[in-house]
Each structure stands twice: as C-alpha cells, then as structure tokens.
Short mmCIF file of C-alpha atoms and ligand atoms in Angstrom, two decimals:
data_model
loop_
_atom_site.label_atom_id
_atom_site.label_comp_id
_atom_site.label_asym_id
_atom_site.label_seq_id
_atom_site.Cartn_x
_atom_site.Cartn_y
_atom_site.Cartn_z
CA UNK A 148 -4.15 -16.50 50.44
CA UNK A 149 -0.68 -17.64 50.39
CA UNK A 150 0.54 -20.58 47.35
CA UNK A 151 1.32 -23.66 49.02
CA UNK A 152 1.77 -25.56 45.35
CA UNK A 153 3.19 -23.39 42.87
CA UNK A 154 3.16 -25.37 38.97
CA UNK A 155 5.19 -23.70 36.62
CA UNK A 156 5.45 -24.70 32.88
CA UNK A 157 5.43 -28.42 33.84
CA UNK A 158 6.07 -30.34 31.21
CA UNK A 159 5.74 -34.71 32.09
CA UNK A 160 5.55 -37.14 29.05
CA UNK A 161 5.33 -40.87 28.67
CA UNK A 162 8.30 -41.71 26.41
CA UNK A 163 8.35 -45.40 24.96
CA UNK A 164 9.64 -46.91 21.82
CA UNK A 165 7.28 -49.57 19.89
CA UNK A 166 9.25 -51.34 17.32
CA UNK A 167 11.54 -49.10 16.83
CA UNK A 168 8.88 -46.01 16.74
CA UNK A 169 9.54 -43.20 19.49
CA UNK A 170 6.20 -42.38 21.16
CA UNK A 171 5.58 -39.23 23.22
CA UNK A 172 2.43 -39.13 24.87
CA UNK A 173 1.93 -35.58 26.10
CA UNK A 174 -0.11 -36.36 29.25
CA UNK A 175 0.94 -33.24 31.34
CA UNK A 176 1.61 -29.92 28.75
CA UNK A 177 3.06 -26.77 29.74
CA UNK A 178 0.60 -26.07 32.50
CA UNK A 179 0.97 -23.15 35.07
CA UNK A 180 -0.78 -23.09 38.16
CA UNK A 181 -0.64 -22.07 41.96
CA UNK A 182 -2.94 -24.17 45.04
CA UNK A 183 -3.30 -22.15 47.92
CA UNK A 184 -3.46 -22.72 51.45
CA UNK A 185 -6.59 -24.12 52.88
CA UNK A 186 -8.32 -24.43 49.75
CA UNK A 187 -9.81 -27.61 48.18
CA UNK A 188 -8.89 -27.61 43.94
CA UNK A 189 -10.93 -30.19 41.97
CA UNK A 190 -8.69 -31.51 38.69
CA UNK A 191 -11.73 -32.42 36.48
CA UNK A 192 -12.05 -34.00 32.60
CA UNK A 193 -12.49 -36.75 30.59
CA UNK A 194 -10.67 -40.11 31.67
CA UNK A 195 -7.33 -40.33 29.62
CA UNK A 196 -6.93 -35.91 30.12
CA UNK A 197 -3.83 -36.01 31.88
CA UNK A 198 -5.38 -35.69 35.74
CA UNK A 199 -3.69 -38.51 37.31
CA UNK A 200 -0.38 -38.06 35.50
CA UNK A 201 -0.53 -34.32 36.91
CA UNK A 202 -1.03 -35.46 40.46
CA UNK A 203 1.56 -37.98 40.38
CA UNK A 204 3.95 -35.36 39.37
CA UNK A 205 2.60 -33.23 42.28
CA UNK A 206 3.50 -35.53 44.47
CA UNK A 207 7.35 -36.12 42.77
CA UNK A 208 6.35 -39.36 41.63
CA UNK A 209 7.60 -39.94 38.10
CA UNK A 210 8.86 -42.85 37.23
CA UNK A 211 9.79 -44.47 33.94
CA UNK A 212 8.44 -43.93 31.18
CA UNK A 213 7.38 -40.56 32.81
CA UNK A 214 9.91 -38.32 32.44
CA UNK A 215 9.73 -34.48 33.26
CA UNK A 216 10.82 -32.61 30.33
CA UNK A 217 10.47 -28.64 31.94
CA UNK A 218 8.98 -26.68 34.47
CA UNK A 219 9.32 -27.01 38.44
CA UNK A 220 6.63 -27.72 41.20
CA UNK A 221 7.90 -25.65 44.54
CA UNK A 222 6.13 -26.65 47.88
CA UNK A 223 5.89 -23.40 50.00
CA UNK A 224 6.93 -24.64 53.51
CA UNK A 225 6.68 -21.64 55.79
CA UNK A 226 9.96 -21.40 57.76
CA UNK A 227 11.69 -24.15 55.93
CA UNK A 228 11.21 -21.72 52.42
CA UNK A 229 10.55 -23.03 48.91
CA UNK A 230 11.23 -27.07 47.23
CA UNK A 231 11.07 -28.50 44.30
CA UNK A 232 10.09 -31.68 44.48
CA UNK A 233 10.95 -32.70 41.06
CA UNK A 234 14.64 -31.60 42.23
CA UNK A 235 14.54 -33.34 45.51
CA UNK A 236 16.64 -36.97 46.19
CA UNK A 237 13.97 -39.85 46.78
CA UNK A 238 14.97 -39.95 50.47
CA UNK A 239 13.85 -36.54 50.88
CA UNK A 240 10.64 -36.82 49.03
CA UNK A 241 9.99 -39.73 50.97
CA UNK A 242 10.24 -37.71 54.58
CA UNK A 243 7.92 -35.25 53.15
CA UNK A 244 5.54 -37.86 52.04
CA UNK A 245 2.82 -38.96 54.72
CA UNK A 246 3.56 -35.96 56.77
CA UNK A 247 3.52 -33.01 54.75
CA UNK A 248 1.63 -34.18 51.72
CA UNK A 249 -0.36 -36.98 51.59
CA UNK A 250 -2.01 -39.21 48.79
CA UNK A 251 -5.19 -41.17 48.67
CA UNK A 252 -5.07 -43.16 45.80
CA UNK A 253 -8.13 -44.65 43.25
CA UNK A 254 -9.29 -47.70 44.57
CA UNK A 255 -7.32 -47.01 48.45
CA UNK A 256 -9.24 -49.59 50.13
CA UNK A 257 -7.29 -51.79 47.94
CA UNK A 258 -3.97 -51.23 49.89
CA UNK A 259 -4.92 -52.84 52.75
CA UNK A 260 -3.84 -56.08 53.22
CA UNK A 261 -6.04 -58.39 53.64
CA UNK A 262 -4.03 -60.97 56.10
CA UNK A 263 -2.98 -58.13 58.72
CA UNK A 264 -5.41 -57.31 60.91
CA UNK A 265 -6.07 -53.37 60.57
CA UNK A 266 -4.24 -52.31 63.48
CA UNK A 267 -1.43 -53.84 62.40
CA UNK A 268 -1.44 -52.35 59.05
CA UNK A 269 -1.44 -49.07 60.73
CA UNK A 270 1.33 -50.04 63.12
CA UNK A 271 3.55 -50.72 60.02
CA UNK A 272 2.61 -47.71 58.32
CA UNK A 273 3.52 -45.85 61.07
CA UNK A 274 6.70 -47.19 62.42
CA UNK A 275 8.16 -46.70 58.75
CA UNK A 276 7.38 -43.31 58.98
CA UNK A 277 8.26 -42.05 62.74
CA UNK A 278 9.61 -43.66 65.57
CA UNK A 279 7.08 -44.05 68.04
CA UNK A 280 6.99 -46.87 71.02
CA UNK A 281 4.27 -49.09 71.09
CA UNK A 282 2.22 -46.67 73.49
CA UNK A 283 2.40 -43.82 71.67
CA UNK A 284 1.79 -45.48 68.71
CA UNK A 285 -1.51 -47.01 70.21
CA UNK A 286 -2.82 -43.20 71.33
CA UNK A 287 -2.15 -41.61 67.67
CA UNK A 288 -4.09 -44.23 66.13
CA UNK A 289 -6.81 -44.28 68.77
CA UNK A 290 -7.18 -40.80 68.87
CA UNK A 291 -7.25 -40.93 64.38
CA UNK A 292 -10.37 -43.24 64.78
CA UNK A 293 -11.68 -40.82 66.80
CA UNK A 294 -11.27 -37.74 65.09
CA UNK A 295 -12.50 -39.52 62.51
CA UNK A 296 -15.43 -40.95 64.12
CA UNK A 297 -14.76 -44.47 62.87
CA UNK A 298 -15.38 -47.21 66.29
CA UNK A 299 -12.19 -48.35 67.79
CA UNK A 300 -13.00 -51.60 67.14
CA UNK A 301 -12.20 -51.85 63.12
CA UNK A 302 -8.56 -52.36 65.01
CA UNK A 303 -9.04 -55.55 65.14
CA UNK A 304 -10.73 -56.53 62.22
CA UNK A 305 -9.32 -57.76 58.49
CA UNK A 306 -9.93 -55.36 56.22
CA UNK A 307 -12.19 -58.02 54.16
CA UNK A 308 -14.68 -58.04 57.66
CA UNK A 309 -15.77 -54.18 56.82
CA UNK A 310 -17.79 -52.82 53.88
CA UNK A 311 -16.69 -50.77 51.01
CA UNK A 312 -17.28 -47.90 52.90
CA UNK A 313 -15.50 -49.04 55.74
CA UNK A 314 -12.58 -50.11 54.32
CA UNK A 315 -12.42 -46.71 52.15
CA UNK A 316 -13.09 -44.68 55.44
CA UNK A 317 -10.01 -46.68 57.07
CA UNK A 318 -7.54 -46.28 54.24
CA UNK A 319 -8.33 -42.65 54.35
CA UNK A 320 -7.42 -42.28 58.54
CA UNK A 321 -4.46 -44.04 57.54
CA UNK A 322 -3.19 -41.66 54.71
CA UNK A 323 -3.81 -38.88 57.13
CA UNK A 324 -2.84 -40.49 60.28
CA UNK A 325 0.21 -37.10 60.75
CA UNK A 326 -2.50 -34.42 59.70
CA UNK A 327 -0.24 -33.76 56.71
CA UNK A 328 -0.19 -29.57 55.59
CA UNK A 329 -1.51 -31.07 51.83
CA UNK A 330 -3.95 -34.12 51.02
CA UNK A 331 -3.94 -35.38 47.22
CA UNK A 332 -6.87 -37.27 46.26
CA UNK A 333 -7.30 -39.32 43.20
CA UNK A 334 -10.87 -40.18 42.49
CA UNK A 335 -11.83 -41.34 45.83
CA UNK A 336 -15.40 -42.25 45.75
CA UNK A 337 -14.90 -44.81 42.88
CA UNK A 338 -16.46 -47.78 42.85
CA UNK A 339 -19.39 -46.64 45.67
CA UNK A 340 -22.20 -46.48 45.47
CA UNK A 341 -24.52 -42.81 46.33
CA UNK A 342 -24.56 -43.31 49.84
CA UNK A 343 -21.19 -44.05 50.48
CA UNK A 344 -20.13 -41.50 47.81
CA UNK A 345 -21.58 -39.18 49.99
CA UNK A 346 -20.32 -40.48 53.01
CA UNK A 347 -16.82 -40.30 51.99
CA UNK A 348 -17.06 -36.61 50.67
CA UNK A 349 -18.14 -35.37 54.28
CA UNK A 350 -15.29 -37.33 55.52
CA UNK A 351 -12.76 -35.64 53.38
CA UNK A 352 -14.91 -31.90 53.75
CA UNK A 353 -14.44 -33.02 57.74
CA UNK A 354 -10.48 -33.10 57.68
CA UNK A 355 -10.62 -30.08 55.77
CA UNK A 356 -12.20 -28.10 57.88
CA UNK A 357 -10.67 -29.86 61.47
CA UNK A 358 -7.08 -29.53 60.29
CA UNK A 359 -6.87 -26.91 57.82
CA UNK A 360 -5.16 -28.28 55.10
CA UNK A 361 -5.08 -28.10 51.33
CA UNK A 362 -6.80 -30.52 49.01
CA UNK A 363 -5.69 -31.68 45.55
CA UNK A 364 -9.49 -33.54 44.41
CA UNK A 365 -9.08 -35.41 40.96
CA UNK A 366 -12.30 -36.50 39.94
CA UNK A 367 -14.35 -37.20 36.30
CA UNK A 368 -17.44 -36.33 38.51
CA UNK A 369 -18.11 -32.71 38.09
CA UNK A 370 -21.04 -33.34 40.97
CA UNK A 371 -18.48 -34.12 43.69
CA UNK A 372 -16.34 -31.27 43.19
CA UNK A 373 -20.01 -28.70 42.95
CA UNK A 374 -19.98 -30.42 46.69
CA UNK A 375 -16.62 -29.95 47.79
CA UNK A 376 -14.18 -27.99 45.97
CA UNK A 377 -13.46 -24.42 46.21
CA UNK A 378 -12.16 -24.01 42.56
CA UNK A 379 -11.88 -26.23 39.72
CA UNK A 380 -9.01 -26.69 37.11
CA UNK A 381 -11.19 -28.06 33.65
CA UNK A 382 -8.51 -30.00 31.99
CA UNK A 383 -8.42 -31.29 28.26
CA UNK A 384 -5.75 -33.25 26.74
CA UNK A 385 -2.69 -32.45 29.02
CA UNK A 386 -3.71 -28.77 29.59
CA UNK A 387 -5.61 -27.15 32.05
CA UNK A 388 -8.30 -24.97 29.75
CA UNK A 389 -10.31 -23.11 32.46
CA UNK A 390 -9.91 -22.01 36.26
CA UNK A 391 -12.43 -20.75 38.18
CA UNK A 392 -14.28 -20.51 41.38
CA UNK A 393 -16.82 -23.61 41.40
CA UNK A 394 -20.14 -21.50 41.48
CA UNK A 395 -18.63 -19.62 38.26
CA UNK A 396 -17.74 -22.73 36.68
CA UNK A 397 -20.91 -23.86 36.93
CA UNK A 398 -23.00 -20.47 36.32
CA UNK A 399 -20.84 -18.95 34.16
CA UNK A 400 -18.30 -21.42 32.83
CA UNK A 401 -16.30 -19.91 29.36
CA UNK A 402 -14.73 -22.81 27.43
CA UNK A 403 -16.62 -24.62 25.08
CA UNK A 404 -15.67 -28.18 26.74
CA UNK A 405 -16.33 -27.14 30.05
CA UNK A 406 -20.19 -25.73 29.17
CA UNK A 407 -20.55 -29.08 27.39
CA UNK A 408 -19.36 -30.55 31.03
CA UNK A 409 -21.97 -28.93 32.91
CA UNK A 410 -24.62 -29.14 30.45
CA UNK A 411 -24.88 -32.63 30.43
CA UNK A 412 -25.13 -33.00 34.01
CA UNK A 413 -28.37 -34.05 35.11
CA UNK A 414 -31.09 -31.75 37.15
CA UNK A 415 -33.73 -32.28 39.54
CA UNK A 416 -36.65 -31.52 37.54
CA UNK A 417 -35.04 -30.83 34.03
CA UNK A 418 -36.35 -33.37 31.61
CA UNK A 419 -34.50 -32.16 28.76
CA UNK A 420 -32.25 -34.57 26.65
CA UNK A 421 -28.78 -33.97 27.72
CA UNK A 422 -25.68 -33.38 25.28
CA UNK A 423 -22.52 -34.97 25.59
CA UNK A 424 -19.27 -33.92 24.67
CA UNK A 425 -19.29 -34.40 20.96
CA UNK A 426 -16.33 -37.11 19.21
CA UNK A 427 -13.56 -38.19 21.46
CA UNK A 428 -10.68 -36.49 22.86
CA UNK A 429 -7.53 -36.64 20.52
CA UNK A 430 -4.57 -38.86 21.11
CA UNK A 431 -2.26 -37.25 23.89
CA UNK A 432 0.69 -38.99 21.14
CA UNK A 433 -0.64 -37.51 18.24
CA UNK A 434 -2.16 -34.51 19.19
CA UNK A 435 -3.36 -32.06 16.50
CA UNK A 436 -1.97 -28.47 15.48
CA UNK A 437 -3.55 -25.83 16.70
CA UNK A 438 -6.25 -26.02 19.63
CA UNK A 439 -6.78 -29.73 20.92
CA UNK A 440 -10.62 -29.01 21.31
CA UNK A 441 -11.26 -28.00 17.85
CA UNK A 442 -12.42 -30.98 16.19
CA UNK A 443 -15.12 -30.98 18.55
CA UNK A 444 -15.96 -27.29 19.09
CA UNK A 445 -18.99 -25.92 17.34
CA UNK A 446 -17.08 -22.39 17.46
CA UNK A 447 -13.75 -23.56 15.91
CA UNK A 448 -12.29 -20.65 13.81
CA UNK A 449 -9.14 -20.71 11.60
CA UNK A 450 -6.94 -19.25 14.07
CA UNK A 451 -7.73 -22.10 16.04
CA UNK A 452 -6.40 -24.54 13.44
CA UNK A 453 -3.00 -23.04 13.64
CA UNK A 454 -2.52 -21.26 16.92
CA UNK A 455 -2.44 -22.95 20.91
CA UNK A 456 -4.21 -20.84 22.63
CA UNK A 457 -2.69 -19.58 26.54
CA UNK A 458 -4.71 -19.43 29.64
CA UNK A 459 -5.43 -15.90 29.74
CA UNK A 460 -6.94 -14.38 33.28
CA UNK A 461 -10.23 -12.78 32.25
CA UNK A 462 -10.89 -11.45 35.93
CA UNK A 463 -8.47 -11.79 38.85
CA UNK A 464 -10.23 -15.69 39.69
CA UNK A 465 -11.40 -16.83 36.27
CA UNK A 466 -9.02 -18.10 33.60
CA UNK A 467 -9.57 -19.64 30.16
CA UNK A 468 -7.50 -20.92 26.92
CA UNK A 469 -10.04 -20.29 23.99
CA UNK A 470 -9.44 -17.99 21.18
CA UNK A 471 -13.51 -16.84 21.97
CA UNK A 472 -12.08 -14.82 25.07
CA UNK A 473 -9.07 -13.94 23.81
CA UNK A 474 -8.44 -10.09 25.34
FE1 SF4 B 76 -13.03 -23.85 20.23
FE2 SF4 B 76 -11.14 -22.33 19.13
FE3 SF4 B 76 -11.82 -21.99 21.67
FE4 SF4 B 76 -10.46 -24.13 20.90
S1 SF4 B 76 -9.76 -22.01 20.83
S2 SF4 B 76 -12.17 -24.10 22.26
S3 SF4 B 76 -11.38 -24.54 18.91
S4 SF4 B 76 -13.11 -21.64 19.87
#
C-alpha cells in the first residue's frame, strides 16, 4: 500500500521561559513514520506521551509555544504530488483542511454551539469551506445524515436537545461532511459511557469502510484500537517505541512498556491481579540520558543508561526501540 502520511525525523517542542529559565519540553522526538492509504493507525500511551502534540503537527497545526525544530510531514496527494504541511502558508493548509484531512477533536460535541440550531451550524461550516447555494447545501447535508444513519430531524434541534451520543455522532458528520482522503481522531469516545463508546467506534469503522479513507486514532484505550485499528504506534515520552500490526501487538508485543500495556488490560474470565506500568513516565523537560523507559524497566542494562535506542524493523511490519531486540 501506497504512504499517504510520510513523518520524517519530526522534531516539535514546547519552548517557554519561566522566570528567566528556558524550558524545552520534548513532546514530539525525532520520530519517523509512514500511514498508508486506507489503513486505520492507533497512536496509543500514557496521557502526557506526546500523542496529541503529534497529531496536531500532522495536521500543520503548531502554534506558539510549539515550534517545529526538524523533520517534514509530506501528504501524498496522487496527481497533485507530495506537501509538506509544516512548509505550507496557513491559507493553504486551511483549503486542505475539512476536505482532504479532517480532525475530530477530544471532547467534539463540545464545538457545537449551543444557540444555533444544528442545521445551521452545519450551514456555517459549510459555506466557509465551499460555495454552495442554499439547495445544494441542503442535499449534502441531508444526504451526510443519511449516510450516516443519523434521522433528518437532529436539523432542527440545539445541540443541548440530543444526548452525548447524539451530539458526538453529529459533530462527527460534520467533520466529515466532504468525505475528506484522511480523518484524524483525537480520543473520540471520551467522556461515554460503554454503549456509546461502542456506538461511536462502528460509526467511525462505518466511514472507513464506505469512503475509503485513512484514519489517524489517538487513544489511551488500548481496547478501542484491538477494535478498530489496523496497526498501532506504542508511544513513550515523545517517541514512538513499537509498530506493529494490532493482533501482534497484542500476541506478541516486544517492548517492555507495551507488554506492561497489554498485560494490565482486563480479560473475560482472567481473575488474576493485573500489573500496571511501574513509577511514572519522566518529564518530557527533563528527560533522562539514555533510554526514557529505563527507570521503570525490569530489563534495564547499562547500555541503556547511556545509549537512545532507534526503532529498528525486526520483520518487514514489526518495529521496536529496545536494546533487548537490538539486531
Ligand atoms: Fe528497557 Fe533498555 Fe529496552 Fe529501554 S532499551 S526498554 S531500558 S531494556
């Protein structure tokens, strides 16, 4: 399968000053990776990793203090060749936001307003984006609700009238209202409960499959992306530790963070006391020498105290940075 995202040596820090004191916080560091078309990546790890910084970067949002210190992130548009989007004017980012890539951001339900009816949320949306008469306007989002199976009549409702699901179902059509090539998701079942979780994963799984896109998932929840994503990128303090298809990852997974991951998820049927990740995750400002993980690894060796180590491809799907695989 072809790349449609191709990360290269991205470096993206927080830079801020606190009396005086320079402070780099290292949320995005020196990772390489490729998305490919039609594929659904889950970012997973521990809140404060790096995974939202990442996306936003994706997307060519970095705004101060972000700064981008290295590294490019090309979009592979078919006839129209390679971008950068970190290179690209904000006018131009801006036309290929909404209809070539598309974000769904934590808490999306919360960008609705709550004194516009919803149809009129949509119709504001939309006019900013393409210029489309009031008709044609009316069929695009009739036909959205539709594909979407979500009843015509939430048009005319506040967004306060619908439930949590609703509202998260609605703010979802409207993020994909132009079928955009690439859908970025940040943690988009937060704050619902099972049910709705659920709901809103066969949602996203639905678009997938209907309009054959690509799907950036960010996530803590290692259980939604065993339902939904094709691969998953483990991260750990601003690097991405371990690729791999999601039934490795789970079966087979090779980093010591990432089996600790899986191994405390819960199991129909398995009783067993579960083990967390031990300590915390280090400061992404004050990060240690060496390997980030090894004040929490049980296998920590000296190398590990002094060296970083790279993501190494052990087989042609299944990549790692621990000095346990090194080859
Ligand atoms: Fe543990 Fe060393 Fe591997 Fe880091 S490189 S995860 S400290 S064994």
């Amino acid at each position: 399968m072809d790349s449609v995202i191709s990360v290269k040596n991205l470096k993206s820090y927080y830079v801020s000053s606190i009396f005086g004191k320079k402070i780099t916080v290292k949320a995005v560091n020196d990772v390489t990776f490729d998305i490919l078309s039609d594929e659904i990546v889950g970012i997973a790890g521990e809140s404060g990793c790096g995974k939202t910084t990442l996306l936003n970067v994706l997307l060519g949002i970095v705004e101060p203090p972000l700064r981008v210190f290295d590294g490019e992130v090309l979009y592979s548009l078919g006839k129209n060749g390679d971008i950068d989007i970190l290179r690209l004017d904000e006018e131009k980012k801006l036309q290929l936001r909404w209809q070539v890539v598309s974000y769904i951001p934590q808490g999306s339900m919360n960008i609705l307003n709550p004194i516009r009816k919803i149809k009129k949320i949509f119709f504001d949306f939309a006019k900013s984006k393409k210029n489309l008469n009031k008709k044609e306007f009316e069929l695009l989002l009739d036909q959205r609700l539709e594909d979407l199976k979500l009843p015509l009549r939430v048009k005319d409702s506040y967004s306060h009238q619908l439930s949590g699901g609703m509202r998260q179902r609605v703010a979802i059509a409207l993020a994909t209202i132009f079928k955009p090539k690439i859908v970025v998701a940040d943690e988009p079942t937060t704050a619902l409960d099972v049910v709705m979780q659920r709901d809103i994963i066969d949602l996203l799984g639905e678009i997938h499959e209907n309009e054959k896109n690509t799907m950036v998932l960010v996530s803590h929840d290692l259980s939604i992306h065993s339902n939904m994503s094709d691969r998953i990128f483990i991260m750990y303090a601003g690097k991405i530790v371990e690729i791999g298809e999601t039934e490795e990852i789970f079966e087979e997974p090779l980093h010591p963070y990432t089996k600790f991951l899986i191994s405390s998820l819960p199991r129909i049927g398995d009783k067993s006391l579960k083990e967390s990740v031990p300590g915390k995750p280090p400061s992404l400002s004050d990060l240690p020498e060496g390997c980030s993980f090894r004040e929490r690894c049980p296998y920590a060796m000296d190398i590990c105290e002094r060296e970083i180590p790279d993501l190494e491809w052990k087989t042609s799907d299944h990549a790692v940075a621990c000095f346990l695989h090194r080859g």
